[in-house]
mmCIF file of N, CA and C in Angstrom:
data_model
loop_
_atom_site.group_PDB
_atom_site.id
_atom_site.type_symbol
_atom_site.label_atom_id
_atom_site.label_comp_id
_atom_site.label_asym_id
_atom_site.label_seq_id
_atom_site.Cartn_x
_atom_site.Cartn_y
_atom_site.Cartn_z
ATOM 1 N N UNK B 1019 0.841 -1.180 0.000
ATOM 2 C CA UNK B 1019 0.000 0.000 0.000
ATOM 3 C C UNK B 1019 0.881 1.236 0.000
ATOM 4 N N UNK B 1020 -0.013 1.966 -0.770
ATOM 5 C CA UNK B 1020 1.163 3.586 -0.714
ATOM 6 C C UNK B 1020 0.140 4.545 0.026
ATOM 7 N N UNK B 1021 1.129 5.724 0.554
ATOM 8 C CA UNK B 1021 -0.177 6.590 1.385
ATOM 9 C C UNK B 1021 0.338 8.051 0.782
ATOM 10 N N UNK B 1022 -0.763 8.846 1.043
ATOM 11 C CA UNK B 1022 -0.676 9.812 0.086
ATOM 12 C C UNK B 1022 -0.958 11.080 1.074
ATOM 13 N N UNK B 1023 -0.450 11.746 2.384
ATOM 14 C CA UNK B 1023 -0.989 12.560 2.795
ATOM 15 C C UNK B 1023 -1.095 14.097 2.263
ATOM 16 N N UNK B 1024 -2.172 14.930 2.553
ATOM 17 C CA UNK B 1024 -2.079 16.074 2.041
ATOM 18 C C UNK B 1024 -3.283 17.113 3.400
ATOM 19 N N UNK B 1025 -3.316 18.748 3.135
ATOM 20 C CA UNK B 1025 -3.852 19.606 3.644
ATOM 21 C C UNK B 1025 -3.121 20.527 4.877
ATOM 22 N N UNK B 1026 -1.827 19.913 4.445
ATOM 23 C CA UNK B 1026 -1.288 20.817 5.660
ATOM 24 C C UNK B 1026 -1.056 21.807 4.817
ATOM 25 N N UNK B 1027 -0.429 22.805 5.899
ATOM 26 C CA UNK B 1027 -0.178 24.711 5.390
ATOM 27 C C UNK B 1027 -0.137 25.350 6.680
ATOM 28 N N UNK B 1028 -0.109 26.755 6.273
ATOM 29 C CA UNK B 1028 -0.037 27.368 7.470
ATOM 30 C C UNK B 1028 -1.266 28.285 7.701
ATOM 31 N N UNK B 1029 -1.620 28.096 8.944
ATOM 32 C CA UNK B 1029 -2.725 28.796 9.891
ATOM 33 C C UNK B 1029 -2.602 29.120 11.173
ATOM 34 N N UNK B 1030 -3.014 30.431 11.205
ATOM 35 C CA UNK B 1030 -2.822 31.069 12.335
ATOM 36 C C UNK B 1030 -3.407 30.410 13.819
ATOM 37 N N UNK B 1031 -2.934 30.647 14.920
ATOM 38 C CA UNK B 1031 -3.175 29.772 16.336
ATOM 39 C C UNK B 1031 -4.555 30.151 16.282
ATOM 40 N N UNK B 1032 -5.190 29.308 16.718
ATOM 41 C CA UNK B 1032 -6.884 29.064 16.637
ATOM 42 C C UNK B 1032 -7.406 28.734 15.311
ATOM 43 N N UNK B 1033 -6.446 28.705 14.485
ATOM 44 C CA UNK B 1033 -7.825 28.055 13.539
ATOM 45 C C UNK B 1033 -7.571 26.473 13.045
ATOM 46 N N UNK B 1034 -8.230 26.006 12.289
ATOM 47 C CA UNK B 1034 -8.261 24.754 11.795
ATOM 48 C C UNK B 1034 -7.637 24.600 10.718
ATOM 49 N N UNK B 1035 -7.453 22.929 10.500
ATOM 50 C CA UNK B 1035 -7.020 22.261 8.744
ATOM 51 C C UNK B 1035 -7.421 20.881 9.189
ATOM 52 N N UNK B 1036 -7.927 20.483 8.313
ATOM 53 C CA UNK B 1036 -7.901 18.813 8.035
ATOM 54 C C UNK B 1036 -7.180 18.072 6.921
ATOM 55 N N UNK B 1037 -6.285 16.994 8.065
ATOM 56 C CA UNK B 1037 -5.134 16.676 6.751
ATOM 57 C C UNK B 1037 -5.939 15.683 6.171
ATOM 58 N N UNK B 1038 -6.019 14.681 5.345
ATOM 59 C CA UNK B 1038 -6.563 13.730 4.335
ATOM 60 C C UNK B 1038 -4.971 12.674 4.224
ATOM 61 N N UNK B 1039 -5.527 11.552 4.343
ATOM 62 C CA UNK B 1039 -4.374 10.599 4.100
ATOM 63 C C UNK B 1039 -4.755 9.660 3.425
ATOM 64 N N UNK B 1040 -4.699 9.375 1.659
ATOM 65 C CA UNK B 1040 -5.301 8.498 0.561
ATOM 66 C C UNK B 1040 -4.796 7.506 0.372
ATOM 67 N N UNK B 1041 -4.637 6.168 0.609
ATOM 68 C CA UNK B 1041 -4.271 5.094 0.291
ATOM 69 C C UNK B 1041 -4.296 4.117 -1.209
ATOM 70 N N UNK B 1042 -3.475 4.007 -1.949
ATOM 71 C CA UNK B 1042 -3.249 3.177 -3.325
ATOM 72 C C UNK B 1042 -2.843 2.125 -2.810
ATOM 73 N N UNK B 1043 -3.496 0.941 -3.862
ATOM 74 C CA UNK B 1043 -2.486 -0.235 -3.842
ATOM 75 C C UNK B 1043 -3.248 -1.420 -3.106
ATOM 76 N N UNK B 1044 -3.700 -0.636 -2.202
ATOM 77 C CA UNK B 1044 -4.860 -1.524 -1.214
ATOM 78 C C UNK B 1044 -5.552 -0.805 -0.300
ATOM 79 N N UNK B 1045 -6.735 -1.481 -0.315
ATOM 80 C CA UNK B 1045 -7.671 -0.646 0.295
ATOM 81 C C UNK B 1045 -7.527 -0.496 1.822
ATOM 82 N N UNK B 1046 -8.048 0.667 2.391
ATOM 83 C CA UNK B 1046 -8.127 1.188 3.675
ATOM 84 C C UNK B 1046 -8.261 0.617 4.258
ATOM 85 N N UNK B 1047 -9.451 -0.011 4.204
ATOM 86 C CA UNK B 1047 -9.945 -1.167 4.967
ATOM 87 C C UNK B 1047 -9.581 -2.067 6.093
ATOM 88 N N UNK B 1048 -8.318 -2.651 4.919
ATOM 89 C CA UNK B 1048 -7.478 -3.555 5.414
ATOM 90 C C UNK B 1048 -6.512 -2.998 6.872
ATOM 91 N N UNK B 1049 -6.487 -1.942 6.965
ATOM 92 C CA UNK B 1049 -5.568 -1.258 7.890
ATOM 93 C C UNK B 1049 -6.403 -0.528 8.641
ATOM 94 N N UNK B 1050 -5.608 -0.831 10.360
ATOM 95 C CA UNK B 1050 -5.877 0.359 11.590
ATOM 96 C C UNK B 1050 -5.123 1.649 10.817
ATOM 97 N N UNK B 1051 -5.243 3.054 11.410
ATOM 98 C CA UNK B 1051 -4.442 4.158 10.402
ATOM 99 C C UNK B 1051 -3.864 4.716 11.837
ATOM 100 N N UNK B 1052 -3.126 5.576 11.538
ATOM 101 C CA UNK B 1052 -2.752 6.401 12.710
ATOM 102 C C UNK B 1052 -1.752 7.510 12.086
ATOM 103 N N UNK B 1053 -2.231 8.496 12.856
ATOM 104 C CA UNK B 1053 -0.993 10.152 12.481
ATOM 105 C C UNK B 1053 0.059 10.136 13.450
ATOM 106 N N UNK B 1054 0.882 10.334 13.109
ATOM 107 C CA UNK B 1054 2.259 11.104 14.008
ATOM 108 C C UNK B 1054 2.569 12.453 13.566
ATOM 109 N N UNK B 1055 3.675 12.854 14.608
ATOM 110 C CA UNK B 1055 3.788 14.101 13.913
ATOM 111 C C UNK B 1055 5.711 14.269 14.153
ATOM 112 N N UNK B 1056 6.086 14.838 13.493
ATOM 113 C CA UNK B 1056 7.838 15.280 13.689
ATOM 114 C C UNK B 1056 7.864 16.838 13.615
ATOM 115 N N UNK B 1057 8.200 17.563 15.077
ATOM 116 C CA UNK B 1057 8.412 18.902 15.172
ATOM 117 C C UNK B 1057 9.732 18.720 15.213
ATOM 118 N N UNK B 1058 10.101 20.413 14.302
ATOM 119 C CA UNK B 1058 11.847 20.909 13.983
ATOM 120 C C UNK B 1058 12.484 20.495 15.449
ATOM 121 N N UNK B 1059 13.500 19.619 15.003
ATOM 122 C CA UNK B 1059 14.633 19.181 16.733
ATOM 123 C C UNK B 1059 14.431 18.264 17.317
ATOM 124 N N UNK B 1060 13.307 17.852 17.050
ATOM 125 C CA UNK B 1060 12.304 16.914 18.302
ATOM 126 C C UNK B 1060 11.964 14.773 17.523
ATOM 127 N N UNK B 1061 11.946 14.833 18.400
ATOM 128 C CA UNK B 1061 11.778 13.216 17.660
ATOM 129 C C UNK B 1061 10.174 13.019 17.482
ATOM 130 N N UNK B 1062 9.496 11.874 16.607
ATOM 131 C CA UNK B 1062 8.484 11.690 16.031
ATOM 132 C C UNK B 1062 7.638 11.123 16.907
ATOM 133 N N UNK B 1063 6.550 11.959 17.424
ATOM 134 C CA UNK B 1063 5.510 11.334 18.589
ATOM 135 C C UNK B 1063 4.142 10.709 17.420
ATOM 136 N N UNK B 1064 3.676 9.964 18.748
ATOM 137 C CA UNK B 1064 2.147 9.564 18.209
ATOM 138 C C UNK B 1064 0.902 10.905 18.569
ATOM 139 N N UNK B 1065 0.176 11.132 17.553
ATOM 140 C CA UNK B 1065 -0.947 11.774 17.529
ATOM 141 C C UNK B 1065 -2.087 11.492 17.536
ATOM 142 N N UNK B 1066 -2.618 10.297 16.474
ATOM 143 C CA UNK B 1066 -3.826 9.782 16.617
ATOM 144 C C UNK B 1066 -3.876 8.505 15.881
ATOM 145 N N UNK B 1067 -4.768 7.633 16.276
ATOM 146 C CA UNK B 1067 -5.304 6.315 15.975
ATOM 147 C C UNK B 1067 -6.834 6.302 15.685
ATOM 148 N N UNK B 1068 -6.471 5.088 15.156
ATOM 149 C CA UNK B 1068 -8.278 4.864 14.442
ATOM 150 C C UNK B 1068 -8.060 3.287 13.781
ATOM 151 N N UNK B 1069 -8.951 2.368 14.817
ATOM 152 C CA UNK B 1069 -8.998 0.664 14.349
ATOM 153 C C UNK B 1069 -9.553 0.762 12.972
ATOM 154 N N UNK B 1070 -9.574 -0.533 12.321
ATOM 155 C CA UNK B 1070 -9.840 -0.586 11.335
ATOM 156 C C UNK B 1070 -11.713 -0.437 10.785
ATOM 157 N N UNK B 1071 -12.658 -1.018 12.318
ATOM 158 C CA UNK B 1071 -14.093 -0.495 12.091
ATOM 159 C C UNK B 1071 -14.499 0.938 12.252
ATOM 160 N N UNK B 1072 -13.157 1.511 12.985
ATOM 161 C CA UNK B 1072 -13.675 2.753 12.851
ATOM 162 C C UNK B 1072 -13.902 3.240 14.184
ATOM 163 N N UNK B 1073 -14.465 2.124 14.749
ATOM 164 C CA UNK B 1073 -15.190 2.770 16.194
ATOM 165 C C UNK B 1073 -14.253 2.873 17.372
ATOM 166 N N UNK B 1074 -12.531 2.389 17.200
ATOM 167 C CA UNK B 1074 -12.079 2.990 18.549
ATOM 168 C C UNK B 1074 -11.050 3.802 17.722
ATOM 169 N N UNK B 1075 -11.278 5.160 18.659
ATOM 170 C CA UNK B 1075 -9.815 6.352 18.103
ATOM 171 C C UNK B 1075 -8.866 6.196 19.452
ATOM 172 N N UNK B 1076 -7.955 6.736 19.531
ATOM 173 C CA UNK B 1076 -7.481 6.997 20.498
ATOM 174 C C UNK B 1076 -6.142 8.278 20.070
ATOM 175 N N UNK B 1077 -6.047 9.506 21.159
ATOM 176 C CA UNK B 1077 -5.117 10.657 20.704
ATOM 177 C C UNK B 1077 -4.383 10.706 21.818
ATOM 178 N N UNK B 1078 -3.137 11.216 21.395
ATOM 179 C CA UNK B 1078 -2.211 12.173 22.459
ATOM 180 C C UNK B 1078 -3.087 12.952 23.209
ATOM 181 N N UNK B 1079 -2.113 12.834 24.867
ATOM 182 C CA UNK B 1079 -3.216 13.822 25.832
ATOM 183 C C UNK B 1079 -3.666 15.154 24.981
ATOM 184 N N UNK B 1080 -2.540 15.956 24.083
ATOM 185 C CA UNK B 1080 -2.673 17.635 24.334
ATOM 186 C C UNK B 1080 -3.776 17.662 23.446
ATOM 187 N N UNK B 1081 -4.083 16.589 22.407
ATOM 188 C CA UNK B 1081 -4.605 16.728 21.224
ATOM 189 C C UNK B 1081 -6.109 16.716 21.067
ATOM 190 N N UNK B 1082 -6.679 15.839 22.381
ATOM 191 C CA UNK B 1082 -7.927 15.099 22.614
ATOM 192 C C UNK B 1082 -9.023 15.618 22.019
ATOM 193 N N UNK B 1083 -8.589 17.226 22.857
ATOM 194 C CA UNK B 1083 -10.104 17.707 22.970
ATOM 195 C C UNK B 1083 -10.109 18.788 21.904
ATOM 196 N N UNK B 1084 -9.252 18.493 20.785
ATOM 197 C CA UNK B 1084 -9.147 19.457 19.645
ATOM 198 C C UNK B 1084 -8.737 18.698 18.535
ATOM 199 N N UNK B 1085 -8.551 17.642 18.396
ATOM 200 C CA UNK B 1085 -7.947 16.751 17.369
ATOM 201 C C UNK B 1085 -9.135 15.673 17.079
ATOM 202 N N UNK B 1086 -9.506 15.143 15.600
ATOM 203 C CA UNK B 1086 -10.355 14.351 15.876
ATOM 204 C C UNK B 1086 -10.270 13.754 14.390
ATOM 205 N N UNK B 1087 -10.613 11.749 14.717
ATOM 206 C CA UNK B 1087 -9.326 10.970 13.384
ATOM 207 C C UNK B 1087 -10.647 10.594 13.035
ATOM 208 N N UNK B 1088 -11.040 10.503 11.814
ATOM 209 C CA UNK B 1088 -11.810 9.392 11.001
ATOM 210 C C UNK B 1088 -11.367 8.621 9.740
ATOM 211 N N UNK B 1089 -12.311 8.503 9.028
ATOM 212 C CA UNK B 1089 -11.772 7.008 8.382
ATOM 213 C C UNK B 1089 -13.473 7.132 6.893
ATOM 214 N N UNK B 1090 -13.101 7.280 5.886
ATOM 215 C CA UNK B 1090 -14.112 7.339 5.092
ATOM 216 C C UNK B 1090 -13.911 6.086 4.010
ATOM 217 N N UNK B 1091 -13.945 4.552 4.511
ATOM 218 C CA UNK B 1091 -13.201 3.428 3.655
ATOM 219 C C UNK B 1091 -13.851 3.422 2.364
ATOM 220 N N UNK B 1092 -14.663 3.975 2.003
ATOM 221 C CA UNK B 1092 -15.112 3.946 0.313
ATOM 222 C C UNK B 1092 -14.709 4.953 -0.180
ATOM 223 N N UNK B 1093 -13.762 5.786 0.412
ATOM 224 C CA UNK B 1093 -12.899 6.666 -0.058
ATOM 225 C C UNK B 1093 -11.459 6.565 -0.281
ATOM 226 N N UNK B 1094 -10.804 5.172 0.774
ATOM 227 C CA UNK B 1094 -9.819 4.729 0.614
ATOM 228 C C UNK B 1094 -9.166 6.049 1.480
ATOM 229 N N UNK B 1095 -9.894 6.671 2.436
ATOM 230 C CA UNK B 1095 -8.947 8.038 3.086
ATOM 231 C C UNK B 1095 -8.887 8.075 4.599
ATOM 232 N N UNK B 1096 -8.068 8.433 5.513
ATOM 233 C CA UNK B 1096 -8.140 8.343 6.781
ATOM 234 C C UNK B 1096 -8.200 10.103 6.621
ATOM 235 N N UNK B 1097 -8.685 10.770 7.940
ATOM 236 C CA UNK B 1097 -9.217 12.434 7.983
ATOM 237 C C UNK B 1097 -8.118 12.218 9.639
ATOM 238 N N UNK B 1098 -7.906 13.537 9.452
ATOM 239 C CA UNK B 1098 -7.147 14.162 10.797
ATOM 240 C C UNK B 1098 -7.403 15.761 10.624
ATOM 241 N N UNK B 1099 -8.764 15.947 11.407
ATOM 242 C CA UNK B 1099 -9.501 17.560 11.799
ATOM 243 C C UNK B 1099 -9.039 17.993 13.524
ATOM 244 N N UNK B 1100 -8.005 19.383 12.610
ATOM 245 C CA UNK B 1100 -7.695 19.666 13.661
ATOM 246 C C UNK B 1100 -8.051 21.054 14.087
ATOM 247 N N UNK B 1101 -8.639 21.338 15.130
ATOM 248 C CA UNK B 1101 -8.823 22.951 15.755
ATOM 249 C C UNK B 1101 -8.070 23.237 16.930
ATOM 250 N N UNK B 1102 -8.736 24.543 16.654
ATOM 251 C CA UNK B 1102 -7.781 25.371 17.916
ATOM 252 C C UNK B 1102 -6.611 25.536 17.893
ATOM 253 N N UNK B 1103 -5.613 24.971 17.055
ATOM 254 C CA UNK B 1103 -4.437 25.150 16.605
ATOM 255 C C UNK B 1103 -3.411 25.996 17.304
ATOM 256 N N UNK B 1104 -2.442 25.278 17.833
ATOM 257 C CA UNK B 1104 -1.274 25.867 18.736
ATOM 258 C C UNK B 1104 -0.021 26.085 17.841
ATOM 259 N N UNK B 1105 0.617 26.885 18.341
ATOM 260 C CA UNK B 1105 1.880 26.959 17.549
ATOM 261 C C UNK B 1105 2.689 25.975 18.114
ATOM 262 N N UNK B 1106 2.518 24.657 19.126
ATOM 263 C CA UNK B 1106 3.176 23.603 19.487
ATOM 264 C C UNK B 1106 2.826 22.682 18.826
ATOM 265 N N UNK B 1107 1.972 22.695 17.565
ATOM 266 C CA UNK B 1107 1.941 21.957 16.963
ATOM 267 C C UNK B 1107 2.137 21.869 15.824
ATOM 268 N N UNK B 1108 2.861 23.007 15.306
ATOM 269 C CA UNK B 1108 3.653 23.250 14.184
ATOM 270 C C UNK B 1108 4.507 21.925 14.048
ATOM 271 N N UNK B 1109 4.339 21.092 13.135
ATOM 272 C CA UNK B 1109 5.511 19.754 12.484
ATOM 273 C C UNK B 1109 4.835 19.295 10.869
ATOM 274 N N UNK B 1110 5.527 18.252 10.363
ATOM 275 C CA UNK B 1110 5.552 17.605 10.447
ATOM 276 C C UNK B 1110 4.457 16.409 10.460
ATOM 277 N N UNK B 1111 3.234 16.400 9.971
ATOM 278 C CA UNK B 1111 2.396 15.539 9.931
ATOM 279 C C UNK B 1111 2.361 13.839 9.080
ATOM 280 N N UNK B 1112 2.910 12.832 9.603
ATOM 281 C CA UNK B 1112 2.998 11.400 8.920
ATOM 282 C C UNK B 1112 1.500 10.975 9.249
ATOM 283 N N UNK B 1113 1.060 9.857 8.235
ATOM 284 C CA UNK B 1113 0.011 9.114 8.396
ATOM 285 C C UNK B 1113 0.863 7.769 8.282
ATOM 286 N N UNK B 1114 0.228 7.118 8.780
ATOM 287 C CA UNK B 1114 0.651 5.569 8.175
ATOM 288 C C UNK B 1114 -0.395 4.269 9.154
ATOM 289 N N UNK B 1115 -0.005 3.056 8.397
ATOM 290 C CA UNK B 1115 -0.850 2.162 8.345
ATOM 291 C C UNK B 1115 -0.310 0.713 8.621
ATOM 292 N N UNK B 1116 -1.235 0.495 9.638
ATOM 293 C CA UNK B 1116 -1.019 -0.899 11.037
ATOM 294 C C UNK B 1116 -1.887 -1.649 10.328
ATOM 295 N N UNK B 1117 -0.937 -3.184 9.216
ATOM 296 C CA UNK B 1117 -1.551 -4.339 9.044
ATOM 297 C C UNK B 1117 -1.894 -5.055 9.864
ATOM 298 N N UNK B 1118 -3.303 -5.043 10.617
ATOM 299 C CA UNK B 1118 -3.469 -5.726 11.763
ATOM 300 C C UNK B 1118 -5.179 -6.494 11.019
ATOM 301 N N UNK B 1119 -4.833 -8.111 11.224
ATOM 302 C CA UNK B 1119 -6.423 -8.680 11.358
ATOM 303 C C UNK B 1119 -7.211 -8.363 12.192
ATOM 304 N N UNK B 1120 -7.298 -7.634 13.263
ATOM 305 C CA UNK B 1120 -8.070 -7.234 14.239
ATOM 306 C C UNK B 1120 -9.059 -5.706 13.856
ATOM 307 N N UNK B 1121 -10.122 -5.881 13.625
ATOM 308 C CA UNK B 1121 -11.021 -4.346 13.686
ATOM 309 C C UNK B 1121 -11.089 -3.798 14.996
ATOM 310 N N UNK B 1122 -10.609 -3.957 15.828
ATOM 311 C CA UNK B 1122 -11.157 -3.409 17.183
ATOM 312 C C UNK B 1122 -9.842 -2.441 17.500
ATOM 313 N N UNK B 1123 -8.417 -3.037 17.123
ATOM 314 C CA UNK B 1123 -7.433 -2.814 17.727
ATOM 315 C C UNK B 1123 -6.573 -1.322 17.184
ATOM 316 N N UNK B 1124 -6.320 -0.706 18.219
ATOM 317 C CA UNK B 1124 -5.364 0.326 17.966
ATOM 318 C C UNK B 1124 -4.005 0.443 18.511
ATOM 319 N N UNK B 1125 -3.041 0.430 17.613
ATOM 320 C CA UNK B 1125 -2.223 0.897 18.909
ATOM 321 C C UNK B 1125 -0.883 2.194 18.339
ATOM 322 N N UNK B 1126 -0.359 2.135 19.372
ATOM 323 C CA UNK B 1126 0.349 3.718 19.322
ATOM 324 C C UNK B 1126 2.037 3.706 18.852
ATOM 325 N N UNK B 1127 2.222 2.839 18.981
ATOM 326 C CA UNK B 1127 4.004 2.591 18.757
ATOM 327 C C UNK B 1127 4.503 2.654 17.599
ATOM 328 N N UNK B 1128 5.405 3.052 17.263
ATOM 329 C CA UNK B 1128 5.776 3.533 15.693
ATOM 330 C C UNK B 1128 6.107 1.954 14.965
ATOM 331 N N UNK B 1129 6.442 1.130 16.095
ATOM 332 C CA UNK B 1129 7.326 -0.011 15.180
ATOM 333 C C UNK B 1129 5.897 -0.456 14.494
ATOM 334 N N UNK B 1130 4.320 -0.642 14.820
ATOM 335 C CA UNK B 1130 3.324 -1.296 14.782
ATOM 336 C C UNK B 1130 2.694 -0.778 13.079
ATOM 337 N N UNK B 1131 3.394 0.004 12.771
ATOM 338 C CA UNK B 1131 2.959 0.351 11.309
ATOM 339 C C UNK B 1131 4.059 0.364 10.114
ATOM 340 N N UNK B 1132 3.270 -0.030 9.529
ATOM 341 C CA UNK B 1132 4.508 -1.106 8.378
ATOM 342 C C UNK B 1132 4.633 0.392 7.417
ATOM 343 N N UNK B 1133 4.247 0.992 7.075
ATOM 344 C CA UNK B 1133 3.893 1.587 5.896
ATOM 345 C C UNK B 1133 3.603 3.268 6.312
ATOM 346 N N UNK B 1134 4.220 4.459 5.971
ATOM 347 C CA UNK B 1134 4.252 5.602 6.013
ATOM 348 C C UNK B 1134 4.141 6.596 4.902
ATOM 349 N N UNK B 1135 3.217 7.377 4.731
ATOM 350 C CA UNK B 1135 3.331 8.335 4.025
ATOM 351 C C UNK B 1135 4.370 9.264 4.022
ATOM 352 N N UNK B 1136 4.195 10.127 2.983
ATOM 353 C CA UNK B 1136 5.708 11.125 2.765
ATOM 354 C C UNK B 1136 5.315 12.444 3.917
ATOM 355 N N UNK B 1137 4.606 13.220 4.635
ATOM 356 C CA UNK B 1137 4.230 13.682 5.405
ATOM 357 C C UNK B 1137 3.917 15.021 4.813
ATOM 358 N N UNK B 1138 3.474 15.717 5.632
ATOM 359 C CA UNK B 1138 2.503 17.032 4.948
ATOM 360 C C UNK B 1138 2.957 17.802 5.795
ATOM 361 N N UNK B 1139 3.171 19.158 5.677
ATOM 362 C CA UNK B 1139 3.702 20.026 7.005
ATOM 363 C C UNK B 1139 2.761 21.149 7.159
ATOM 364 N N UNK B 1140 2.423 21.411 8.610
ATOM 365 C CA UNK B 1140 2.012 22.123 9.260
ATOM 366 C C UNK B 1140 2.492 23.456 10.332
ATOM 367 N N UNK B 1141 1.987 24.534 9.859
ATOM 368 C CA UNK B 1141 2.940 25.450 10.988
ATOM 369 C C UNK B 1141 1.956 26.433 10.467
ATOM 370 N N UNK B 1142 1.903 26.471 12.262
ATOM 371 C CA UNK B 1142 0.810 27.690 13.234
ATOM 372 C C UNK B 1142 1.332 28.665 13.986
ATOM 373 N N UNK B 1143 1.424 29.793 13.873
ATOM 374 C CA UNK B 1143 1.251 31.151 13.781
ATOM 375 C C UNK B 1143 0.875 31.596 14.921
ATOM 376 N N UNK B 1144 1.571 32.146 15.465
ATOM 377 C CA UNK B 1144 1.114 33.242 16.582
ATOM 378 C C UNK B 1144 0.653 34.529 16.680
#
């Protein structure tokens, strides 16, 4: 599978973007998805998850209550809508994708996803 992320840019602190992460090669489906992110200096954290039915997400504490992952599989696209926008979250946005037989399962560790997009960058404004 190849991943295709896009929608980052720059926006000022408080406002929004939703990145889009398109999958070729094989369908969405088949994969839990999850975002990371790489800020300038800093090593590559986890941001958000999303099992493969869809129904469990799970985010970084800072992100929770402003970050929010879906999954549109007849679109072949995972969504990462983000508000409120901090300038600490200026990076660096990866998507990528956890071959897992399990629909229920999410998880957060970088080794757990086989497959990474080229990443999209984001930077917020003070």
């Amino acid at each position: 599978v190849q991943l295709q992320a896009s929608g980052g840019g720059l926006v000022q602190a408080g406002g929004s973007l939703r990145l889009s992460c398109t999958t070729s090669g094989r369908t969405v489906r088949d994969y839990a998805m999850g975002w990371f992110r790489q800020a300038p200096g800093k090593e590559r954290e986890f941001v958000a998850a999303i099992s493969r039915s869809g129904g469990v997400t799970r985010y970084k504490e800072s992100v929770r209550d402003r970050f929010a992952i879906s999954r549109d599989n007849a679109k072949n696209t995972v969504y990462l809508l983000m508000n409120s926008l901090k300038p600490e979250d200026t990076a660096v946005y990866y998507c990528a994708a956890d071959f897992t037989p399990l629909l229920t399962v999410v998880r957060l560790n970088e080794s757990s996803y086989i497959t990474w997009g080229q990443g999209t960058l984001v930077t917020v404004s003070s």
